[in-house]
Amino acid sequence: MTNLTFSSLPAPFGDCAAHITQVPGPTDIGLKDLVRDPTIIERGIHAIIAKWGPGDPIAASSLWSYGYFLRFLRPILAYGVLSDVWLDVTCESLNVVVSDNHTVGKFVTARQLPQETTLQALVANIALIIDYCCGSTGTKERLHRSNAEFLIFKSLDHLDNMGLSTEQLVRVSSTRAILQDFSTGQFGRTVNTHQCPPTRRVCCLRDRLAGLSRCAVACPLSL
């Protein structure tokens, strides 16, 4: 087992230590087991509406996938770019910890892989979760893809502006290129990447939950 120190990540990625671990626990389940159980996201949607609603179940489904991608993508990208440690996030190897609210709060992985292999697995993971969300809730693929792609571009934008070394900047650039290659030209189609910070092309619908307002920075709609 590799000794990984996630707490060493600098701001704005210091919170990532809470969302990834290499230590298995008694409540972990395999990612493949999660996507075979539609009741997890169904219960998650009910919990989100109970906390932030009343509101639209479609918006709650979007918030569920946004939370998943937030806790999954930022640690993988930040640890890879900053420390050149690329984690095993293959769908077969990755375990998840489901919270009491039936959202995915933590990921369990103990192995490192080459950068290209990790990013290929990251793309496959995104596709698996999008299929799970759409199949379990009847929502649209572009809604959940926008959640993932926005977080990728936002994370890479933050990394690009952290005063990185030459080697780290090369890893940011190669990460963008590898993700584009694996996504057959479709990567980034739900995000406006010509603005800094990036904005969405597809609304996340969060303002359809009574307890949340429209996002102030990334929203594709006029405020």
mmCIF file of C-alpha atoms in Angstrom:
data_model
loop_
_atom_site.group_PDB
_atom_site.id
_atom_site.type_symbol
_atom_site.label_atom_id
_atom_site.label_comp_id
_atom_site.label_asym_id
_atom_site.label_seq_id
_atom_site.Cartn_x
_atom_site.Cartn_y
_atom_site.Cartn_z
ATOM 1 C CA MET A 1 0.000 0.000 0.000
ATOM 2 C CA THR A 2 1.365 3.407 -0.973
ATOM 3 C CA ASN A 3 1.597 6.023 1.748
ATOM 4 C CA LEU A 4 -0.440 8.946 0.400
ATOM 5 C CA THR A 5 -0.737 12.240 2.242
ATOM 6 C CA PHE A 6 -3.822 13.958 0.920
ATOM 7 C CA SER A 7 -3.760 16.585 3.670
ATOM 8 C CA SER A 8 -0.682 18.131 2.041
ATOM 9 C CA LEU A 9 -2.737 19.504 -0.836
ATOM 10 C CA PRO A 10 -2.756 23.319 -0.766
ATOM 11 C CA ALA A 11 -5.778 25.607 -1.026
ATOM 12 C CA PRO A 12 -8.208 25.516 -2.723
ATOM 13 C CA PHE A 13 -7.837 21.717 -2.595
ATOM 14 C CA GLY A 14 -7.195 21.250 1.123
ATOM 15 C CA ASP A 15 -10.686 19.805 1.651
ATOM 16 C CA CYS A 16 -9.922 16.893 -0.677
ATOM 17 C CA ALA A 17 -8.379 14.919 2.189
ATOM 18 C CA ALA A 18 -11.872 14.385 3.577
ATOM 19 C CA HIS A 19 -13.102 12.766 0.386
ATOM 20 C CA ILE A 20 -10.487 10.167 -0.439
ATOM 21 C CA THR A 21 -8.685 7.505 1.564
ATOM 22 C CA GLN A 22 -6.570 4.408 1.102
ATOM 23 C CA VAL A 23 -7.940 2.715 4.228
ATOM 24 C CA PRO A 24 -10.889 0.352 3.644
ATOM 25 C CA GLY A 25 -13.752 0.477 6.122
ATOM 26 C CA PRO A 26 -16.651 -1.751 7.124
ATOM 27 C CA THR A 27 -19.228 0.316 5.215
ATOM 28 C CA ASP A 28 -17.403 0.536 1.886
ATOM 29 C CA ILE A 29 -19.092 -0.824 -1.187
ATOM 30 C CA GLY A 30 -17.710 -1.378 -4.654
ATOM 31 C CA LEU A 31 -18.581 1.173 -7.309
ATOM 32 C CA LYS A 32 -20.021 -1.634 -9.430
ATOM 33 C CA ASP A 33 -22.311 -2.548 -6.522
ATOM 34 C CA LEU A 34 -23.487 1.053 -6.196
ATOM 35 C CA VAL A 35 -24.569 1.320 -9.826
ATOM 36 C CA ARG A 36 -26.528 -1.917 -9.556
ATOM 37 C CA ASP A 37 -28.668 -0.415 -6.782
ATOM 38 C CA PRO A 38 -31.034 2.363 -7.968
ATOM 39 C CA THR A 39 -32.405 2.803 -4.455
ATOM 40 C CA ILE A 40 -29.215 4.622 -3.378
ATOM 41 C CA ILE A 41 -29.753 7.615 -5.650
ATOM 42 C CA GLU A 42 -33.528 7.443 -5.143
ATOM 43 C CA ARG A 43 -33.046 7.784 -1.393
ATOM 44 C CA GLY A 44 -30.407 10.436 -1.991
ATOM 45 C CA ILE A 45 -32.877 12.500 -4.002
ATOM 46 C CA HIS A 46 -35.437 12.275 -1.192
ATOM 47 C CA ALA A 47 -32.797 13.339 1.338
ATOM 48 C CA ILE A 48 -31.694 16.291 -0.812
ATOM 49 C CA ILE A 49 -35.282 17.477 -1.207
ATOM 50 C CA ALA A 50 -35.861 17.086 2.530
ATOM 51 C CA LYS A 51 -32.768 19.238 3.231
ATOM 52 C CA TRP A 52 -32.957 21.825 0.438
ATOM 53 C CA GLY A 53 -36.556 21.577 -0.798
ATOM 54 C CA PRO A 54 -39.312 21.452 -1.495
ATOM 55 C CA GLY A 55 -38.320 21.249 -5.099
ATOM 56 C CA ASP A 56 -37.893 19.411 -8.365
ATOM 57 C CA PRO A 57 -36.614 15.795 -8.207
ATOM 58 C CA ILE A 58 -34.680 16.456 -11.411
ATOM 59 C CA ALA A 59 -32.794 19.254 -9.662
ATOM 60 C CA ALA A 60 -32.136 16.934 -6.719
ATOM 61 C CA SER A 61 -30.795 14.290 -9.107
ATOM 62 C CA SER A 62 -28.460 16.899 -10.575
ATOM 63 C CA LEU A 63 -27.265 17.890 -7.098
ATOM 64 C CA TRP A 64 -26.600 14.208 -6.301
ATOM 65 C CA SER A 65 -24.326 13.758 -9.303
ATOM 66 C CA TYR A 66 -22.681 17.147 -8.724
ATOM 67 C CA GLY A 67 -21.774 16.053 -5.194
ATOM 68 C CA TYR A 68 -20.379 12.775 -6.486
ATOM 69 C CA PHE A 69 -18.225 14.466 -9.107
ATOM 70 C CA LEU A 70 -17.120 17.231 -6.732
ATOM 71 C CA ARG A 71 -15.716 14.721 -4.237
ATOM 72 C CA PHE A 72 -14.309 12.431 -6.933
ATOM 73 C CA LEU A 73 -12.743 14.663 -9.578
ATOM 74 C CA ARG A 74 -11.029 17.385 -7.561
ATOM 75 C CA PRO A 75 -8.783 15.088 -5.461
ATOM 76 C CA ILE A 76 -7.799 12.958 -8.464
ATOM 77 C CA LEU A 77 -6.848 15.934 -10.618
ATOM 78 C CA ALA A 78 -5.184 17.962 -7.860
ATOM 79 C CA TYR A 79 -3.104 15.132 -6.456
ATOM 80 C CA GLY A 80 -2.077 14.078 -9.960
ATOM 81 C CA VAL A 81 -1.078 17.539 -11.152
ATOM 82 C CA LEU A 82 0.533 18.776 -7.939
ATOM 83 C CA SER A 83 2.324 15.608 -6.824
ATOM 84 C CA ASP A 84 2.375 13.457 -9.974
ATOM 85 C CA VAL A 85 0.499 10.726 -8.111
ATOM 86 C CA TRP A 86 -2.254 9.278 -10.278
ATOM 87 C CA LEU A 87 -4.660 7.036 -8.423
ATOM 88 C CA ASP A 88 -6.396 3.822 -9.398
ATOM 89 C CA VAL A 89 -9.976 4.907 -10.019
ATOM 90 C CA THR A 90 -10.902 2.039 -12.310
ATOM 91 C CA CYS A 91 -14.521 1.023 -11.907
ATOM 92 C CA GLU A 92 -13.464 -2.476 -10.829
ATOM 93 C CA SER A 93 -11.091 -1.285 -8.099
ATOM 94 C CA LEU A 94 -12.758 1.777 -6.632
ATOM 95 C CA ASN A 95 -14.814 1.555 -3.451
ATOM 96 C CA VAL A 96 -17.172 4.244 -2.189
ATOM 97 C CA VAL A 97 -18.577 5.259 1.169
ATOM 98 C CA VAL A 98 -22.268 6.189 1.058
ATOM 99 C CA SER A 99 -23.366 8.730 3.651
ATOM 100 C CA ASP A 100 -26.446 8.552 5.841
ATOM 101 C CA ASN A 101 -28.090 10.835 3.258
ATOM 102 C CA HIS A 102 -27.355 8.291 0.521
ATOM 103 C CA THR A 103 -24.835 10.469 -1.281
ATOM 104 C CA VAL A 104 -21.287 9.337 -2.004
ATOM 105 C CA GLY A 105 -19.039 11.063 0.497
ATOM 106 C CA LYS A 106 -15.679 9.298 0.175
ATOM 107 C CA PHE A 107 -13.665 7.154 -2.226
ATOM 108 C CA VAL A 108 -11.316 4.333 -1.288
ATOM 109 C CA THR A 109 -8.290 3.595 -3.471
ATOM 110 C CA ALA A 110 -4.817 2.405 -2.544
ATOM 111 C CA ARG A 111 -2.916 2.026 -5.811
ATOM 112 C CA GLN A 112 -1.191 4.381 -8.209
ATOM 113 C CA LEU A 113 -1.344 4.121 -11.993
ATOM 114 C CA PRO A 114 0.268 5.973 -14.911
ATOM 115 C CA GLN A 115 -1.340 9.344 -15.661
ATOM 116 C CA GLU A 116 -2.945 8.195 -18.895
ATOM 117 C CA THR A 117 -4.411 5.071 -17.285
ATOM 118 C CA THR A 118 -5.882 7.064 -14.387
ATOM 119 C CA LEU A 119 -7.461 9.613 -16.710
ATOM 120 C CA GLN A 120 -8.876 6.890 -18.939
ATOM 121 C CA ALA A 121 -10.416 5.318 -15.832
ATOM 122 C CA LEU A 122 -11.712 8.732 -14.755
ATOM 123 C CA VAL A 123 -13.576 9.102 -18.072
ATOM 124 C CA ALA A 124 -15.027 5.595 -17.701
ATOM 125 C CA ASN A 125 -16.090 6.402 -14.128
ATOM 126 C CA ILE A 126 -17.886 9.555 -15.279
ATOM 127 C CA ALA A 127 -19.707 7.624 -18.004
ATOM 128 C CA LEU A 128 -20.752 4.913 -15.543
ATOM 129 C CA ILE A 129 -22.194 7.426 -13.068
ATOM 130 C CA ILE A 130 -23.982 9.360 -15.819
ATOM 131 C CA ASP A 131 -25.606 6.131 -17.027
ATOM 132 C CA TYR A 132 -26.548 5.272 -13.445
ATOM 133 C CA CYS A 133 -28.147 8.660 -12.812
ATOM 134 C CA CYS A 134 -30.025 8.715 -16.124
ATOM 135 C CA GLY A 135 -31.201 5.113 -15.867
ATOM 136 C CA SER A 136 -32.328 5.434 -12.256
ATOM 137 C CA THR A 137 -34.017 8.836 -12.474
ATOM 138 C CA GLY A 138 -34.985 9.402 -16.117
ATOM 139 C CA THR A 139 -32.847 12.551 -16.307
ATOM 140 C CA LYS A 140 -30.824 13.695 -19.321
ATOM 141 C CA GLU A 141 -27.219 12.756 -20.009
ATOM 142 C CA ARG A 142 -26.187 16.352 -20.703
ATOM 143 C CA LEU A 143 -27.313 17.473 -17.242
ATOM 144 C CA HIS A 144 -24.944 15.141 -15.414
ATOM 145 C CA ARG A 145 -22.178 15.489 -17.999
ATOM 146 C CA SER A 146 -22.252 19.241 -17.433
ATOM 147 C CA ASN A 147 -21.738 18.674 -13.702
ATOM 148 C CA ALA A 148 -18.647 16.557 -14.377
ATOM 149 C CA GLU A 149 -17.138 18.677 -17.118
ATOM 150 C CA PHE A 150 -17.652 21.951 -15.281
ATOM 151 C CA LEU A 151 -15.827 20.578 -12.240
ATOM 152 C CA ILE A 152 -12.961 19.298 -14.393
ATOM 153 C CA PHE A 153 -12.450 22.641 -16.113
ATOM 154 C CA LYS A 154 -12.918 24.576 -12.881
ATOM 155 C CA SER A 155 -10.324 22.391 -11.131
ATOM 156 C CA LEU A 156 -7.834 22.671 -13.999
ATOM 157 C CA ASP A 157 -8.409 26.434 -14.123
ATOM 158 C CA HIS A 158 -7.641 26.693 -10.404
ATOM 159 C CA LEU A 159 -4.521 24.585 -10.858
ATOM 160 C CA ASP A 160 -3.386 26.669 -13.821
ATOM 161 C CA ASN A 161 -3.475 29.793 -11.666
ATOM 162 C CA MET A 162 -1.651 28.514 -8.581
ATOM 163 C CA GLY A 163 1.880 29.528 -9.576
ATOM 164 C CA LEU A 164 2.854 25.983 -10.560
ATOM 165 C CA SER A 165 6.257 24.720 -11.568
ATOM 166 C CA THR A 166 7.031 24.013 -15.208
ATOM 167 C CA GLU A 167 6.514 20.275 -14.628
ATOM 168 C CA GLN A 168 3.143 20.852 -12.966
ATOM 169 C CA LEU A 169 1.977 23.131 -15.779
ATOM 170 C CA VAL A 170 2.946 20.446 -18.277
ATOM 171 C CA ARG A 171 0.774 17.987 -16.338
ATOM 172 C CA VAL A 172 -2.188 20.395 -16.483
ATOM 173 C CA SER A 173 -1.766 20.680 -20.245
ATOM 174 C CA SER A 174 -1.310 16.947 -20.784
ATOM 175 C CA THR A 175 -4.353 16.223 -18.599
ATOM 176 C CA ARG A 176 -6.539 18.388 -20.839
ATOM 177 C CA ALA A 177 -5.154 16.721 -23.959
ATOM 178 C CA ILE A 178 -5.556 13.170 -22.644
ATOM 179 C CA LEU A 179 -9.136 13.781 -21.496
ATOM 180 C CA GLN A 180 -10.003 15.210 -24.896
ATOM 181 C CA ASP A 181 -8.520 12.165 -26.648
ATOM 182 C CA PHE A 182 -10.406 9.679 -24.466
ATOM 183 C CA SER A 183 -13.701 11.524 -24.952
ATOM 184 C CA THR A 184 -13.632 11.265 -28.763
ATOM 185 C CA GLY A 185 -13.880 15.009 -29.281
ATOM 186 C CA GLN A 186 -16.919 15.452 -27.027
ATOM 187 C CA PHE A 187 -15.089 16.539 -23.881
ATOM 188 C CA GLY A 188 -16.046 20.075 -22.865
ATOM 189 C CA ARG A 189 -19.133 20.470 -25.011
ATOM 190 C CA THR A 190 -21.315 21.345 -21.992
ATOM 191 C CA VAL A 191 -18.943 24.031 -20.672
ATOM 192 C CA ASN A 192 -17.921 27.424 -22.030
ATOM 193 C CA THR A 193 -14.143 27.164 -21.683
ATOM 194 C CA HIS A 194 -13.389 30.513 -23.347
ATOM 195 C CA GLN A 195 -14.314 32.364 -20.172
ATOM 196 C CA CYS A 196 -12.180 32.460 -17.043
ATOM 197 C CA PRO A 197 -13.434 31.025 -14.800
ATOM 198 C CA PRO A 198 -15.377 28.629 -17.071
ATOM 199 C CA THR A 199 -19.166 28.776 -17.203
ATOM 200 C CA ARG A 200 -21.782 26.163 -17.954
ATOM 201 C CA ARG A 201 -23.702 25.712 -21.173
ATOM 202 C CA VAL A 202 -26.227 23.498 -19.361
ATOM 203 C CA CYS A 203 -28.002 24.726 -16.216
ATOM 204 C CA CYS A 204 -27.556 22.583 -13.100
ATOM 205 C CA LEU A 205 -31.146 23.470 -12.011
ATOM 206 C CA ARG A 206 -30.156 24.058 -8.388
ATOM 207 C CA ASP A 207 -32.499 27.040 -8.113
ATOM 208 C CA ARG A 208 -35.441 24.644 -8.511
ATOM 209 C CA LEU A 209 -34.761 23.613 -4.906
ATOM 210 C CA ALA A 210 -36.311 26.120 -2.530
ATOM 211 C CA GLY A 211 -33.299 26.227 -0.207
ATOM 212 C CA LEU A 212 -30.768 27.056 -2.933
ATOM 213 C CA SER A 213 -30.300 30.037 -5.216
ATOM 214 C CA ARG A 214 -28.918 30.187 -8.728
ATOM 215 C CA CYS A 215 -25.124 29.891 -8.842
ATOM 216 C CA ALA A 216 -23.570 33.327 -9.139
ATOM 217 C CA VAL A 217 -20.507 32.602 -11.283
ATOM 218 C CA ALA A 218 -21.064 29.621 -13.571
ATOM 219 C CA CYS A 219 -24.768 29.942 -14.440
ATOM 220 C CA PRO A 220 -25.508 29.989 -18.201
ATOM 221 C CA LEU A 221 -28.687 32.016 -17.607
ATOM 222 C CA SER A 222 -28.798 35.765 -17.184
ATOM 223 C CA LEU A 223 -28.842 36.734 -13.518
#
